[in-house]
């Protein structure tokens, strides 16, 4: 399968006045295959939005390579084949949904009102397309954003926090739309803090922290390595000693043995050992790894704020803020090549 | 850093293009727009320091004409109480802010020329060159209209009365402007006559008559057209008759000597004068002038001996500076007119009231008496002619100080001590008196008085 | 070009809905309507004062509108992140900038037209309709429009690298200098007291700072009857000058904006 996105040692460094510099994206190597839904995860300020901006050519990289659909990122020809839904965009509020989509269509040179209406129908805005955007709810705005992002029938969609701040029903609607995109053969690159959504729909994910890639791979592979918990009664000391092994914990509670082992271990062997030792197996509970665990695990290594980010990760404005603060210094930086 | 995007602007050519455009823009500005704007629209900022901060800001924020207008309105109150000192700076400011305010120029030059002097004697002439310069500036700034050319010409014609060719020049420039009113053309002819150019005057009347008749044909319902035609015709008739009676045509044809013309023989005006400094800065001027009909004004001038650009009975009226409205400090130029009645003139001139206008700070002064028939009323010119052909004086006829004119002129030197009654002239009983040698103190009645009756004879030749 | 026009149209649509602008516009309209009331105060020259006032209001409010409209244009797009959706489409940055500029200029044109219309109506109502004067008013307004296009170009140039508030004062300052400089320059350049270096410096500033003062042609209209020979050519030259300087500023803006990381 060909790669929709590939970055090789991609680096983005902002230089500040006085010589200090701040590396936002650090030697990032991403591979996104065509036709997959790719989840791009990371805590606040990890460099997710900066990476997307580099992939879109809105900002330039400091070093490294970023290829999108086989060409260098920022290539204007590529822009005809991709689309981007930024996080929480505020559109021109005076426009109606239809006007907005027509406007974005015109940027591609498309003058096809029927197609615009069709797209709005597809995102369930058929009845609201003539109302001004200022009267739209968040979910409707997000949907109209999706509609505009489909105008050029893109091969590759960048969705930055597509479900941020939406109610559960809106979540499901957006999630279903994204799944449809995959069925149509589109590649979807999602940066999201809604881990459960990503878990449900993504084929592969990459996790970055402080600009560095900490994990990347198929979700099933990354989530492999769950544990199993075996509870047994009447276990002799000798048996319990024989079960002790690295990566396993053996404990007793109310006279019962609780064995916690990686599911890659020989479960049958362990059960045989228990039964041969006269013990009674009470329960065998497999515990699969969840994306959340993976995420915490991946970020935990060098993140001092480990406990803080459990569950919902809000990416917020941090990326944007960083770039705004230093943009004066950055000007002109892009010209050296 | 590597950052390439298709369609990215290429620096070099763009910098080049910007430079070229900058050069083009500068060229257009320096050669086309700026000179034009400066000439036609620009306010003058030299002396805008007199404006308050807000006024200045407003002026530059696009309200300068409004500021000028409001200032001019405020000047109204000063006109009402005759506070000319306050008006002058406003006039200057308004015309700097908005050099197209013709009314302000016209009113301003009028006030400077006529009113900006002491109330008592109105004899100070130092401001006239300023008024002339101001008029010239106004005309320059508004050369699309006849108005300020006409107004400046009027100063030469009516206020200065010393250099009529200048009046002619300005009236001619006024006449070139299309917006001049028909009746205003007439003054050009009068000015030419006073300048001694009777042929030019005649030519102008003929042209005006032709023009007036055409205008009358063009618009028969316009009453003023008839009036103008009649005026021109009347003036032309009068001039023809006078030129004939006074022998101008005869002179041209060489039979003046044989004919009997009003200007023959020249009449002796028997001028004499005496100036007595009765008190410090107060003078009693007396004298004789042997012309009985009213209308004679003898000019008397008392000025610094070294007054800049001064000549015999006059000065360089064009030497003024319109940027500085205050009269030259420390200089004295008094010019008064002595009205003749019963063949005498007698006037007390008190210059003690305003030492800033009549400062008398120099040591030496010139006192002059001067008469030219060019400004005389017609009935006197009937005898004296335009150039003084019919006038003489056994003592003071002068044919040198004014080209082609016979004028009466006497001059003497005076000192500061004499005028201020100081030093030896401050002593009791020492009274400075300057008089022509022929001056005789008047008796109550002089039986030898001659009467001059203007000729009404038929003209021969 | 399609994209440029689309962006321009959107910008125009947005601009005419900006409340700030509407407030300014209302103030201007109000002033224009109040202006004739001044007549009562002024016995003389009511026409001069009235015309000068309404033209001054027109110029000043146009300038404020031009600056306010333009300084927020690009920062707003960044803040709302709409710029990302646009730049991720096949739209080059210079096209975006040009579209924004054209939108601003059309909005300005519309507002100046509106104000001029009111002005002409006010004037006609109080001084009687005089076709010549009314045509001159329109001409003056036209020159102000060119001036404001130039001012908008200055503001959009600065907006590619400074914050809106700074830009507001920067553009306002350039406008003030450019307005005053023409008059001041003559004085400086001709002043014999000033050293040569100062005069040369004045000349250089003159060459670089756009001369806004030149567009002030109201004087001949205010002083009715004043005729200036060759005004038509002058207006053409002014337009050329404006277009040249606008091009310089837009090219500069494009260069900066092209390198800028938004």
PDB file of N, CA, C and O in Angstrom, chain B residues 3 5 8-9 11 14-15 21-22 25-26 29 32-34 36-38 40-41 45 60-63 65-66 69 72 76 98 100-101 144, chain C residues 44-45 52-53 56-57 59 179 182 185 187 190 206-207 211 213-214 216 218-219 223 225-229 231 234 237 241 244 248 258-259:
ATOM      1  N   UNK B   3      11.991  25.018   2.816  1.00  0.00           N
ATOM      2  CA  UNK B   3      10.563  25.274   2.730  1.00  0.00           C
ATOM      3  C   UNK B   3      10.256  25.748   1.325  1.00  0.00           C
ATOM      4  O   UNK B   3      10.431  26.904   0.979  1.00  0.00           O
ATOM      5  N   UNK B   5       7.434  25.843  -1.716  1.00  0.00           N
ATOM      6  CA  UNK B   5       6.061  25.594  -2.118  1.00  0.00           C
ATOM      7  C   UNK B   5       5.928  26.034  -3.553  1.00  0.00           C
ATOM      8  O   UNK B   5       6.482  27.065  -3.942  1.00  0.00           O
ATOM      9  N   UNK B   8       5.482  29.774  -4.845  1.00  0.00           N
ATOM     10  CA  UNK B   8       6.087  30.714  -3.910  1.00  0.00           C
ATOM     11  C   UNK B   8       6.721  31.858  -4.681  1.00  0.00           C
ATOM     12  O   UNK B   8       7.308  31.686  -5.729  1.00  0.00           O
ATOM     13  N   UNK B   9       6.583  33.041  -4.134  1.00  0.00           N
ATOM     14  CA  UNK B   9       7.099  34.207  -4.827  1.00  0.00           C
ATOM     15  C   UNK B   9       8.619  34.168  -4.849  1.00  0.00           C
ATOM     16  O   UNK B   9       9.259  33.755  -3.895  1.00  0.00           O
ATOM     17  N   UNK B  11      12.010  36.088  -4.782  1.00  0.00           N
ATOM     18  CA  UNK B  11      12.376  37.382  -4.225  1.00  0.00           C
ATOM     19  C   UNK B  11      12.933  38.395  -5.216  1.00  0.00           C
ATOM     20  O   UNK B  11      12.425  39.494  -5.353  1.00  0.00           O
ATOM     21  N   UNK B  14      10.884  40.421  -7.567  1.00  0.00           N
ATOM     22  CA  UNK B  14       9.891  41.241  -6.878  1.00  0.00           C
ATOM     23  C   UNK B  14      10.529  42.472  -6.270  1.00  0.00           C
ATOM     24  O   UNK B  14      10.005  43.580  -6.383  1.00  0.00           O
ATOM     25  N   UNK B  15      11.708  42.274  -5.654  1.00  0.00           N
ATOM     26  CA  UNK B  15      12.403  43.455  -5.140  1.00  0.00           C
ATOM     27  C   UNK B  15      12.693  44.426  -6.283  1.00  0.00           C
ATOM     28  O   UNK B  15      12.540  45.627  -6.160  1.00  0.00           O
ATOM     29  N   UNK B  21       8.939  50.346  -9.476  1.00  0.00           N
ATOM     30  CA  UNK B  21       7.682  51.029  -9.181  1.00  0.00           C
ATOM     31  C   UNK B  21       7.930  52.259  -8.309  1.00  0.00           C
ATOM     32  O   UNK B  21       7.324  53.316  -8.511  1.00  0.00           O
ATOM     33  N   UNK B  22       8.836  52.107  -7.343  1.00  0.00           N
ATOM     34  CA  UNK B  22       9.141  53.231  -6.462  1.00  0.00           C
ATOM     35  C   UNK B  22       9.699  54.395  -7.275  1.00  0.00           C
ATOM     36  O   UNK B  22       9.341  55.553  -7.065  1.00  0.00           O
ATOM     37  N   UNK B  25       6.835  55.884  -9.249  1.00  0.00           N
ATOM     38  CA  UNK B  25       5.995  56.667  -8.347  1.00  0.00           C
ATOM     39  C   UNK B  25       6.649  57.985  -7.985  1.00  0.00           C
ATOM     40  O   UNK B  25       6.028  59.048  -8.035  1.00  0.00           O
ATOM     41  N   UNK B  26       7.939  57.927  -7.667  1.00  0.00           N
ATOM     42  CA  UNK B  26       8.650  59.145  -7.299  1.00  0.00           C
ATOM     43  C   UNK B  26       8.693  60.098  -8.474  1.00  0.00           C
ATOM     44  O   UNK B  26       8.526  61.305  -8.323  1.00  0.00           O
ATOM     45  N   UNK B  29       5.423  61.727  -8.892  1.00  0.00           N
ATOM     46  CA  UNK B  29       5.194  62.690  -7.830  1.00  0.00           C
ATOM     47  C   UNK B  29       6.018  63.957  -8.026  1.00  0.00           C
ATOM     48  O   UNK B  29       5.492  65.065  -7.983  1.00  0.00           O
ATOM     49  N   UNK B  32       5.108  65.515 -11.740  1.00  0.00           N
ATOM     50  CA  UNK B  32       3.738  65.778 -12.157  1.00  0.00           C
ATOM     51  C   UNK B  32       2.856  66.246 -11.008  1.00  0.00           C
ATOM     52  O   UNK B  32       2.446  67.399 -10.956  1.00  0.00           O
ATOM     53  N   UNK B  33       2.594  65.332 -10.105  1.00  0.00           N
ATOM     54  CA  UNK B  33       1.546  65.636  -9.135  1.00  0.00           C
ATOM     55  C   UNK B  33       1.961  66.676  -8.110  1.00  0.00           C
ATOM     56  O   UNK B  33       1.216  67.593  -7.816  1.00  0.00           O
ATOM     57  N   UNK B  34       3.174  66.537  -7.577  1.00  0.00           N
ATOM     58  CA  UNK B  34       3.531  67.433  -6.481  1.00  0.00           C
ATOM     59  C   UNK B  34       3.604  68.899  -6.909  1.00  0.00           C
ATOM     60  O   UNK B  34       3.007  69.750  -6.245  1.00  0.00           O
ATOM     61  N   UNK B  36       2.091  70.327  -9.280  1.00  0.00           N
ATOM     62  CA  UNK B  36       0.727  70.775  -9.591  1.00  0.00           C
ATOM     63  C   UNK B  36      -0.057  71.019  -8.313  1.00  0.00           C
ATOM     64  O   UNK B  36      -0.745  72.035  -8.159  1.00  0.00           O
ATOM     65  N   UNK B  37       0.083  70.086  -7.401  1.00  0.00           N
ATOM     66  CA  UNK B  37      -0.650  70.222  -6.134  1.00  0.00           C
ATOM     67  C   UNK B  37      -0.165  71.446  -5.371  1.00  0.00           C
ATOM     68  O   UNK B  37      -0.932  72.210  -4.814  1.00  0.00           O
ATOM     69  N   UNK B  38       1.157  71.611  -5.376  1.00  0.00           N
ATOM     70  CA  UNK B  38       1.733  72.746  -4.664  1.00  0.00           C
ATOM     71  C   UNK B  38       1.214  74.049  -5.218  1.00  0.00           C
ATOM     72  O   UNK B  38       0.910  74.981  -4.485  1.00  0.00           O
ATOM     73  N   UNK B  40      -1.583  74.560  -6.927  1.00  0.00           N
ATOM     74  CA  UNK B  40      -3.016  74.799  -6.949  1.00  0.00           C
ATOM     75  C   UNK B  40      -3.770  74.508  -5.665  1.00  0.00           C
ATOM     76  O   UNK B  40      -4.870  75.013  -5.473  1.00  0.00           O
ATOM     77  N   UNK B  41      -3.221  73.656  -4.823  1.00  0.00           N
ATOM     78  CA  UNK B  41      -4.046  73.229  -3.680  1.00  0.00           C
ATOM     79  C   UNK B  41      -3.381  73.433  -2.326  1.00  0.00           C
ATOM     80  O   UNK B  41      -4.017  73.364  -1.308  1.00  0.00           O
ATOM     81  N   UNK B  45       2.369  76.734   5.128  1.00  0.00           N
ATOM     82  CA  UNK B  45       2.459  76.368   6.535  1.00  0.00           C
ATOM     83  C   UNK B  45       3.473  77.200   7.311  1.00  0.00           C
ATOM     84  O   UNK B  45       3.629  77.009   8.505  1.00  0.00           O
ATOM     85  N   UNK B  60      -4.950  69.953   9.314  1.00  0.00           N
ATOM     86  CA  UNK B  60      -4.294  68.935   8.516  1.00  0.00           C
ATOM     87  C   UNK B  60      -5.154  67.702   8.337  1.00  0.00           C
ATOM     88  O   UNK B  60      -4.912  66.895   7.472  1.00  0.00           O
ATOM     89  N   UNK B  61      -6.149  67.570   9.177  1.00  0.00           N
ATOM     90  CA  UNK B  61      -7.024  66.411   9.036  1.00  0.00           C
ATOM     91  C   UNK B  61      -8.064  66.670   7.954  1.00  0.00           C
ATOM     92  O   UNK B  61      -9.014  65.930   7.814  1.00  0.00           O
ATOM     93  N   UNK B  62      -7.894  67.715   7.205  1.00  0.00           N
ATOM     94  CA  UNK B  62      -8.797  67.943   6.085  1.00  0.00           C
ATOM     95  C   UNK B  62      -9.818  69.032   6.319  1.00  0.00           C
ATOM     96  O   UNK B  62     -10.736  69.206   5.545  1.00  0.00           O
ATOM     97  N   UNK B  63      -9.630  69.776   7.389  1.00  0.00           N
ATOM     98  CA  UNK B  63     -10.615  70.807   7.684  1.00  0.00           C
ATOM     99  C   UNK B  63     -10.020  72.209   7.535  1.00  0.00           C
ATOM    100  O   UNK B  63     -10.479  73.145   8.154  1.00  0.00           O
ATOM    101  N   UNK B  65      -9.932  74.423   5.215  1.00  0.00           N
ATOM    102  CA  UNK B  65     -10.796  75.470   4.680  1.00  0.00           C
ATOM    103  C   UNK B  65     -11.835  75.872   5.709  1.00  0.00           C
ATOM    104  O   UNK B  65     -12.254  77.019   5.785  1.00  0.00           O
ATOM    105  N   UNK B  66     -12.240  74.868   6.509  1.00  0.00           N
ATOM    106  CA  UNK B  66     -13.239  75.172   7.530  1.00  0.00           C
ATOM    107  C   UNK B  66     -12.632  76.066   8.604  1.00  0.00           C
ATOM    108  O   UNK B  66     -13.246  77.051   9.022  1.00  0.00           O
ATOM    109  N   UNK B  69     -12.406  79.384   7.245  1.00  0.00           N
ATOM    110  CA  UNK B  69     -13.726  80.011   7.199  1.00  0.00           C
ATOM    111  C   UNK B  69     -14.155  80.511   8.566  1.00  0.00           C
ATOM    112  O   UNK B  69     -14.663  81.632   8.704  1.00  0.00           O
ATOM    113  N   UNK B  72     -12.253  83.507   9.704  1.00  0.00           N
ATOM    114  CA  UNK B  72     -12.694  84.688   8.977  1.00  0.00           C
ATOM    115  C   UNK B  72     -13.998  85.216   9.555  1.00  0.00           C
ATOM    116  O   UNK B  72     -14.222  86.425   9.646  1.00  0.00           O
ATOM    117  N   UNK B  76     -15.015  89.029  11.877  1.00  0.00           N
ATOM    118  CA  UNK B  76     -16.158  89.941  11.781  1.00  0.00           C
ATOM    119  C   UNK B  76     -16.267  90.887  12.963  1.00  0.00           C
ATOM    120  O   UNK B  76     -16.488  92.086  12.812  1.00  0.00           O
ATOM    121  N   UNK B  98      -5.926  78.784   3.339  1.00  0.00           N
ATOM    122  CA  UNK B  98      -6.730  78.593   2.141  1.00  0.00           C
ATOM    123  C   UNK B  98      -6.481  79.740   1.176  1.00  0.00           C
ATOM    124  O   UNK B  98      -7.169  80.743   1.198  1.00  0.00           O
ATOM    125  N   UNK B 100      -7.220  80.262  -1.597  1.00  0.00           N
ATOM    126  CA  UNK B 100      -8.234  80.509  -2.626  1.00  0.00           C
ATOM    127  C   UNK B 100      -9.372  81.389  -2.105  1.00  0.00           C
ATOM    128  O   UNK B 100     -10.387  81.532  -2.759  1.00  0.00           O
ATOM    129  N   UNK B 101      -9.212  81.902  -0.908  1.00  0.00           N
ATOM    130  CA  UNK B 101     -10.285  82.742  -0.362  1.00  0.00           C
ATOM    131  C   UNK B 101     -10.108  84.163  -0.873  1.00  0.00           C
ATOM    132  O   UNK B 101      -9.517  85.022  -0.222  1.00  0.00           O
ATOM    133  N   UNK B 144      -7.014  82.392 -11.976  1.00  0.00           N
ATOM    134  CA  UNK B 144      -8.116  82.023 -12.865  1.00  0.00           C
ATOM    135  C   UNK B 144      -9.186  83.103 -12.896  1.00  0.00           C
ATOM    136  O   UNK B 144     -10.059  83.092 -13.744  1.00  0.00           O
TER     137      UNK B 144
ATOM    138  N   UNK C  44     -21.017  84.778   7.385  1.00  0.00           N
ATOM    139  CA  UNK C  44     -20.294  84.800   6.121  1.00  0.00           C
ATOM    140  C   UNK C  44     -19.947  83.390   5.694  1.00  0.00           C
ATOM    141  O   UNK C  44     -19.847  82.484   6.499  1.00  0.00           O
ATOM    142  N   UNK C  45     -19.699  83.236   4.446  1.00  0.00           N
ATOM    143  CA  UNK C  45     -19.022  82.043   3.959  1.00  0.00           C
ATOM    144  C   UNK C  45     -19.646  80.742   4.410  1.00  0.00           C
ATOM    145  O   UNK C  45     -18.950  79.774   4.684  1.00  0.00           O
ATOM    146  N   UNK C  52     -16.482  72.608   3.525  1.00  0.00           N
ATOM    147  CA  UNK C  52     -15.237  72.171   4.133  1.00  0.00           C
ATOM    148  C   UNK C  52     -15.513  71.165   5.235  1.00  0.00           C
ATOM    149  O   UNK C  52     -14.811  70.165   5.373  1.00  0.00           O
ATOM    150  N   UNK C  53     -16.553  71.444   5.999  1.00  0.00           N
ATOM    151  CA  UNK C  53     -16.884  70.535   7.099  1.00  0.00           C
ATOM    152  C   UNK C  53     -17.277  69.166   6.572  1.00  0.00           C
ATOM    153  O   UNK C  53     -16.754  68.149   7.005  1.00  0.00           O
ATOM    154  N   UNK C  56     -14.401  67.427   5.047  1.00  0.00           N
ATOM    155  CA  UNK C  56     -13.461  67.020   6.092  1.00  0.00           C
ATOM    156  C   UNK C  56     -13.961  65.781   6.818  1.00  0.00           C
ATOM    157  O   UNK C  56     -13.208  64.836   7.055  1.00  0.00           O
ATOM    158  N   UNK C  57     -15.249  65.791   7.142  1.00  0.00           N
ATOM    159  CA  UNK C  57     -15.838  64.624   7.808  1.00  0.00           C
ATOM    160  C   UNK C  57     -15.716  63.405   6.907  1.00  0.00           C
ATOM    161  O   UNK C  57     -15.349  62.316   7.354  1.00  0.00           O
ATOM    162  N   UNK C  59     -13.480  62.807   4.640  1.00  0.00           N
ATOM    163  CA  UNK C  59     -12.099  62.348   4.564  1.00  0.00           C
ATOM    164  C   UNK C  59     -11.693  61.633   5.858  1.00  0.00           C
ATOM    165  O   UNK C  59     -11.145  60.541   5.826  1.00  0.00           O
ATOM    166  N   UNK C 179       0.004  63.131   4.855  1.00  0.00           N
ATOM    167  CA  UNK C 179      -0.923  64.228   4.589  1.00  0.00           C
ATOM    168  C   UNK C 179      -0.243  65.566   4.801  1.00  0.00           C
ATOM    169  O   UNK C 179      -0.397  66.494   4.019  1.00  0.00           O
ATOM    170  N   UNK C 182       3.452  66.940   2.443  1.00  0.00           N
ATOM    171  CA  UNK C 182       3.494  67.729   1.220  1.00  0.00           C
ATOM    172  C   UNK C 182       3.653  69.203   1.520  1.00  0.00           C
ATOM    173  O   UNK C 182       4.472  69.894   0.918  1.00  0.00           O
ATOM    174  N   UNK C 185       6.962  69.823   3.545  1.00  0.00           N
ATOM    175  CA  UNK C 185       8.139  69.616   2.732  1.00  0.00           C
ATOM    176  C   UNK C 185       8.571  70.907   2.047  1.00  0.00           C
ATOM    177  O   UNK C 185       9.740  71.270   2.055  1.00  0.00           O
ATOM    178  N   UNK C 187       8.125  73.847   2.914  1.00  0.00           N
ATOM    179  CA  UNK C 187       8.711  74.764   3.878  1.00  0.00           C
ATOM    180  C   UNK C 187      10.117  74.325   4.247  1.00  0.00           C
ATOM    181  O   UNK C 187      11.044  75.132   4.294  1.00  0.00           O
ATOM    182  N   UNK C 190      12.600  74.609   1.313  1.00  0.00           N
ATOM    183  CA  UNK C 190      12.927  75.963   0.887  1.00  0.00           C
ATOM    184  C   UNK C 190      13.552  76.790   1.993  1.00  0.00           C
ATOM    185  O   UNK C 190      14.054  77.881   1.746  1.00  0.00           O
ATOM    186  N   UNK C 206      10.113  62.163   1.555  1.00  0.00           N
ATOM    187  CA  UNK C 206       9.099  62.500   0.557  1.00  0.00           C
ATOM    188  C   UNK C 206       8.991  61.432  -0.525  1.00  0.00           C
ATOM    189  O   UNK C 206       7.911  61.112  -1.003  1.00  0.00           O
ATOM    190  N   UNK C 207      10.162  60.888  -0.900  1.00  0.00           N
ATOM    191  CA  UNK C 207      10.161  59.903  -1.975  1.00  0.00           C
ATOM    192  C   UNK C 207       9.607  58.569  -1.502  1.00  0.00           C
ATOM    193  O   UNK C 207       9.077  57.807  -2.288  1.00  0.00           O
ATOM    194  N   UNK C 211       2.530  60.174  -0.589  1.00  0.00           N
ATOM    195  CA  UNK C 211       2.056  61.531  -0.346  1.00  0.00           C
ATOM    196  C   UNK C 211       0.525  61.568  -0.397  1.00  0.00           C
ATOM    197  O   UNK C 211      -0.075  61.704  -1.455  1.00  0.00           O
ATOM    198  N   UNK C 213      -1.315  63.848   0.951  1.00  0.00           N
ATOM    199  CA  UNK C 213      -1.794  65.232   0.848  1.00  0.00           C
ATOM    200  C   UNK C 213      -2.231  65.603  -0.555  1.00  0.00           C
ATOM    201  O   UNK C 213      -3.137  66.407  -0.742  1.00  0.00           O
ATOM    202  N   UNK C 214      -1.593  64.988  -1.531  1.00  0.00           N
ATOM    203  CA  UNK C 214      -1.898  65.336  -2.916  1.00  0.00           C
ATOM    204  C   UNK C 214      -3.337  65.051  -3.291  1.00  0.00           C
ATOM    205  O   UNK C 214      -3.865  65.625  -4.232  1.00  0.00           O
ATOM    206  N   UNK C 216      -5.828  65.685  -1.598  1.00  0.00           N
ATOM    207  CA  UNK C 216      -6.732  66.688  -1.056  1.00  0.00           C
ATOM    208  C   UNK C 216      -6.954  67.764  -2.107  1.00  0.00           C
ATOM    209  O   UNK C 216      -6.193  68.712  -2.227  1.00  0.00           O
ATOM    210  N   UNK C 218      -9.940  69.348  -2.392  1.00  0.00           N
ATOM    211  CA  UNK C 218     -11.230  69.960  -2.080  1.00  0.00           C
ATOM    212  C   UNK C 218     -11.194  71.480  -2.182  1.00  0.00           C
ATOM    213  O   UNK C 218     -12.214  72.116  -2.333  1.00  0.00           O
ATOM    214  N   UNK C 219      -9.990  72.027  -2.105  1.00  0.00           N
ATOM    215  CA  UNK C 219      -9.893  73.486  -2.027  1.00  0.00           C
ATOM    216  C   UNK C 219     -10.604  74.197  -3.163  1.00  0.00           C
ATOM    217  O   UNK C 219     -11.316  75.178  -2.956  1.00  0.00           O
ATOM    218  N   UNK C 223     -13.915  76.666  -2.600  1.00  0.00           N
ATOM    219  CA  UNK C 223     -13.943  78.047  -3.077  1.00  0.00           C
ATOM    220  C   UNK C 223     -14.549  78.019  -4.470  1.00  0.00           C
ATOM    221  O   UNK C 223     -13.847  77.934  -5.465  1.00  0.00           O
ATOM    222  N   UNK C 225     -15.982  78.371  -7.992  1.00  0.00           N
ATOM    223  CA  UNK C 225     -15.586  79.265  -9.062  1.00  0.00           C
ATOM    224  C   UNK C 225     -14.111  79.155  -9.384  1.00  0.00           C
ATOM    225  O   UNK C 225     -13.685  79.496 -10.467  1.00  0.00           O
ATOM    226  N   UNK C 226     -13.334  78.671  -8.408  1.00  0.00           N
ATOM    227  CA  UNK C 226     -11.915  78.523  -8.674  1.00  0.00           C
ATOM    228  C   UNK C 226     -11.725  77.523  -9.797  1.00  0.00           C
ATOM    229  O   UNK C 226     -12.284  76.437  -9.766  1.00  0.00           O
ATOM    230  N   UNK C 227     -10.942  77.923 -10.770  1.00  0.00           N
ATOM    231  CA  UNK C 227     -10.707  77.007 -11.879  1.00  0.00           C
ATOM    232  C   UNK C 227      -9.240  76.671 -11.924  1.00  0.00           C
ATOM    233  O   UNK C 227      -8.392  77.528 -11.743  1.00  0.00           O
ATOM    234  N   UNK C 228      -8.975  75.403 -12.158  1.00  0.00           N
ATOM    235  CA  UNK C 228      -7.593  74.978 -12.235  1.00  0.00           C
ATOM    236  C   UNK C 228      -7.399  74.326 -13.588  1.00  0.00           C
ATOM    237  O   UNK C 228      -8.127  73.408 -13.963  1.00  0.00           O
ATOM    238  N   UNK C 229      -6.419  74.825 -14.313  1.00  0.00           N
ATOM    239  CA  UNK C 229      -6.187  74.288 -15.651  1.00  0.00           C
ATOM    240  C   UNK C 229      -5.451  72.961 -15.523  1.00  0.00           C
ATOM    241  O   UNK C 229      -4.488  72.847 -14.773  1.00  0.00           O
ATOM    242  N   UNK C 231      -6.738  69.987 -14.517  1.00  0.00           N
ATOM    243  CA  UNK C 231      -7.112  69.130 -13.401  1.00  0.00           C
ATOM    244  C   UNK C 231      -7.307  67.680 -13.831  1.00  0.00           C
ATOM    245  O   UNK C 231      -6.983  66.771 -13.088  1.00  0.00           O
ATOM    246  N   UNK C 234      -4.156  65.955 -13.932  1.00  0.00           N
ATOM    247  CA  UNK C 234      -3.690  65.793 -12.559  1.00  0.00           C
ATOM    248  C   UNK C 234      -4.343  64.589 -11.898  1.00  0.00           C
ATOM    249  O   UNK C 234      -3.688  63.772 -11.259  1.00  0.00           O
ATOM    250  N   UNK C 237      -2.854  61.489 -13.204  1.00  0.00           N
ATOM    251  CA  UNK C 237      -1.538  61.270 -12.599  1.00  0.00           C
ATOM    252  C   UNK C 237      -1.657  60.753 -11.177  1.00  0.00           C
ATOM    253  O   UNK C 237      -0.899  59.885 -10.757  1.00  0.00           O
ATOM    254  N   UNK C 241      -0.190  57.400  -9.716  1.00  0.00           N
ATOM    255  CA  UNK C 241       0.645  57.422  -8.517  1.00  0.00           C
ATOM    256  C   UNK C 241       0.084  56.461  -7.470  1.00  0.00           C
ATOM    257  O   UNK C 241       0.819  55.678  -6.870  1.00  0.00           O
ATOM    258  N   UNK C 244       0.557  52.815  -8.469  1.00  0.00           N
ATOM    259  CA  UNK C 244       1.969  52.441  -8.336  1.00  0.00           C
ATOM    260  C   UNK C 244       2.309  52.160  -6.873  1.00  0.00           C
ATOM    261  O   UNK C 244       2.882  51.123  -6.536  1.00  0.00           O
ATOM    262  N   UNK C 248       3.346  48.667  -4.935  1.00  0.00           N
ATOM    263  CA  UNK C 248       4.561  48.485  -4.128  1.00  0.00           C
ATOM    264  C   UNK C 248       4.190  47.882  -2.769  1.00  0.00           C
ATOM    265  O   UNK C 248       4.779  46.896  -2.325  1.00  0.00           O
ATOM    266  N   UNK C 258       4.067  35.841   2.599  1.00  0.00           N
ATOM    267  CA  UNK C 258       4.438  34.550   2.039  1.00  0.00           C
ATOM    268  C   UNK C 258       5.396  33.803   2.962  1.00  0.00           C
ATOM    269  O   UNK C 258       5.419  32.591   3.001  1.00  0.00           O
ATOM    270  N   UNK C 259       6.181  34.554   3.700  1.00  0.00           N
ATOM    271  CA  UNK C 259       7.153  33.936   4.598  1.00  0.00           C
ATOM    272  C   UNK C 259       6.616  33.798   6.004  1.00  0.00           C
ATOM    273  O   UNK C 259       7.207  33.144   6.842  1.00  0.00           O
TER     274      UNK C 259
END
